């Protein structure tokens, strides 16, 4: 997904064809209206970040900025899970 690349190209997983951001102990995937943070080893869901959308499924907030803000304020969960 191009917005994952825009948010953090340095951690874009080439093995997953750009479908996830991979960190030391966790990875981030995006579904239609959510970012999912999961453990690398088990795939266990650690956190779910909702993306606000209207009734037509169109984002009402900037999903790229939401992910960038999450990465800045929650960097430790990605490195020390």
Tab-separated table of C-alpha atoms in Angstrom:
chain	number	residue	atom	x	y	z
A	1	UNK	CA	0.000	0.000	0.000
A	2	UNK	CA	1.574	3.287	-0.990
A	3	UNK	CA	0.609	5.020	2.253
A	4	UNK	CA	2.733	2.563	4.249
A	5	UNK	CA	5.687	3.492	2.056
A	6	UNK	CA	4.988	7.193	2.536
A	7	UNK	CA	4.694	6.786	6.315
A	8	UNK	CA	7.961	4.856	6.833
A	9	UNK	CA	9.737	3.601	3.718
A	10	UNK	CA	12.780	2.483	5.729
A	11	UNK	CA	10.695	-0.261	7.387
A	12	UNK	CA	8.632	-1.311	4.386
A	13	UNK	CA	8.800	-5.091	4.076
A	14	UNK	CA	10.010	-6.072	0.620
A	15	UNK	CA	9.268	-9.727	1.497
A	16	UNK	CA	5.602	-8.816	1.930
A	17	UNK	CA	5.540	-6.844	-1.313
A	18	UNK	CA	5.063	-3.602	0.588
A	19	UNK	CA	1.988	-4.761	2.491
A	20	UNK	CA	3.479	-4.240	5.962
A	21	UNK	CA	5.953	-2.191	7.927
A	22	UNK	CA	8.332	-4.478	9.791
A	23	UNK	CA	10.198	-3.497	12.959
A	24	UNK	CA	12.436	-5.342	15.399
A	25	UNK	CA	9.652	-7.125	17.291
A	26	UNK	CA	6.393	-6.138	15.620
A	27	UNK	CA	4.871	-5.276	12.277
A	28	UNK	CA	2.044	-3.073	11.038
A	29	UNK	CA	-0.553	-4.074	8.469
A	30	UNK	CA	-3.420	-2.016	7.169
A	31	UNK	CA	-6.962	-3.170	6.635
A	32	UNK	CA	-9.637	-0.956	5.154
A	33	UNK	CA	-10.316	1.151	8.256
A	34	UNK	CA	-7.598	0.010	10.673
A	35	UNK	CA	-3.911	-0.364	11.259
A	36	UNK	CA	-3.063	-3.638	13.004
A	37	UNK	CA	0.082	-3.954	15.107
A	38	UNK	CA	1.137	-7.583	15.541
A	39	UNK	CA	4.043	-9.500	17.074
A	40	UNK	CA	6.571	-10.739	14.524
A	41	UNK	CA	6.964	-14.229	15.965
A	42	UNK	CA	3.358	-15.160	16.772
A	43	UNK	CA	1.217	-12.757	14.726
A	44	UNK	CA	-0.650	-11.951	17.938
A	45	UNK	CA	-2.519	-8.661	17.655
A	46	UNK	CA	-1.075	-6.074	20.033
A	47	UNK	CA	-3.069	-3.045	19.049
A	48	UNK	CA	-5.706	-1.862	16.598
A	49	UNK	CA	-5.791	1.750	15.419
A	50	UNK	CA	-9.059	2.809	13.809
A	51	UNK	CA	-9.131	5.166	10.852
A	52	UNK	CA	-12.233	7.343	10.896
A	53	UNK	CA	-14.390	6.962	7.809
A	54	UNK	CA	-17.784	8.207	6.712
A	55	UNK	CA	-20.750	5.964	5.870
A	56	UNK	CA	-19.406	5.551	2.312
A	57	UNK	CA	-16.085	4.164	3.601
A	58	UNK	CA	-14.118	7.289	2.704
A	59	UNK	CA	-11.446	8.400	5.161
A	60	UNK	CA	-12.399	11.465	7.179
A	61	UNK	CA	-8.886	11.803	8.579
A	62	UNK	CA	-5.439	11.569	7.059
A	63	UNK	CA	-4.420	7.912	7.496
A	64	UNK	CA	-0.772	8.674	6.680
A	65	UNK	CA	-0.506	11.354	9.371
A	66	UNK	CA	-2.306	9.100	11.845
A	67	UNK	CA	0.294	6.368	11.276
A	68	UNK	CA	3.205	8.812	11.404
A	69	UNK	CA	1.894	10.219	14.704
A	70	UNK	CA	1.534	6.680	16.069
A	71	UNK	CA	5.090	5.794	15.067
A	72	UNK	CA	6.493	8.860	16.833
A	73	UNK	CA	4.540	8.373	20.039
A	74	UNK	CA	4.698	4.546	20.237
A	75	UNK	CA	8.136	3.704	18.898
A	76	UNK	CA	8.935	1.605	21.977
A	77	UNK	CA	6.138	-0.935	21.355
A	78	UNK	CA	7.632	-1.755	17.964
A	79	UNK	CA	11.134	-2.303	19.313
A	80	UNK	CA	10.513	-4.019	22.645
A	81	UNK	CA	7.476	-6.248	22.318
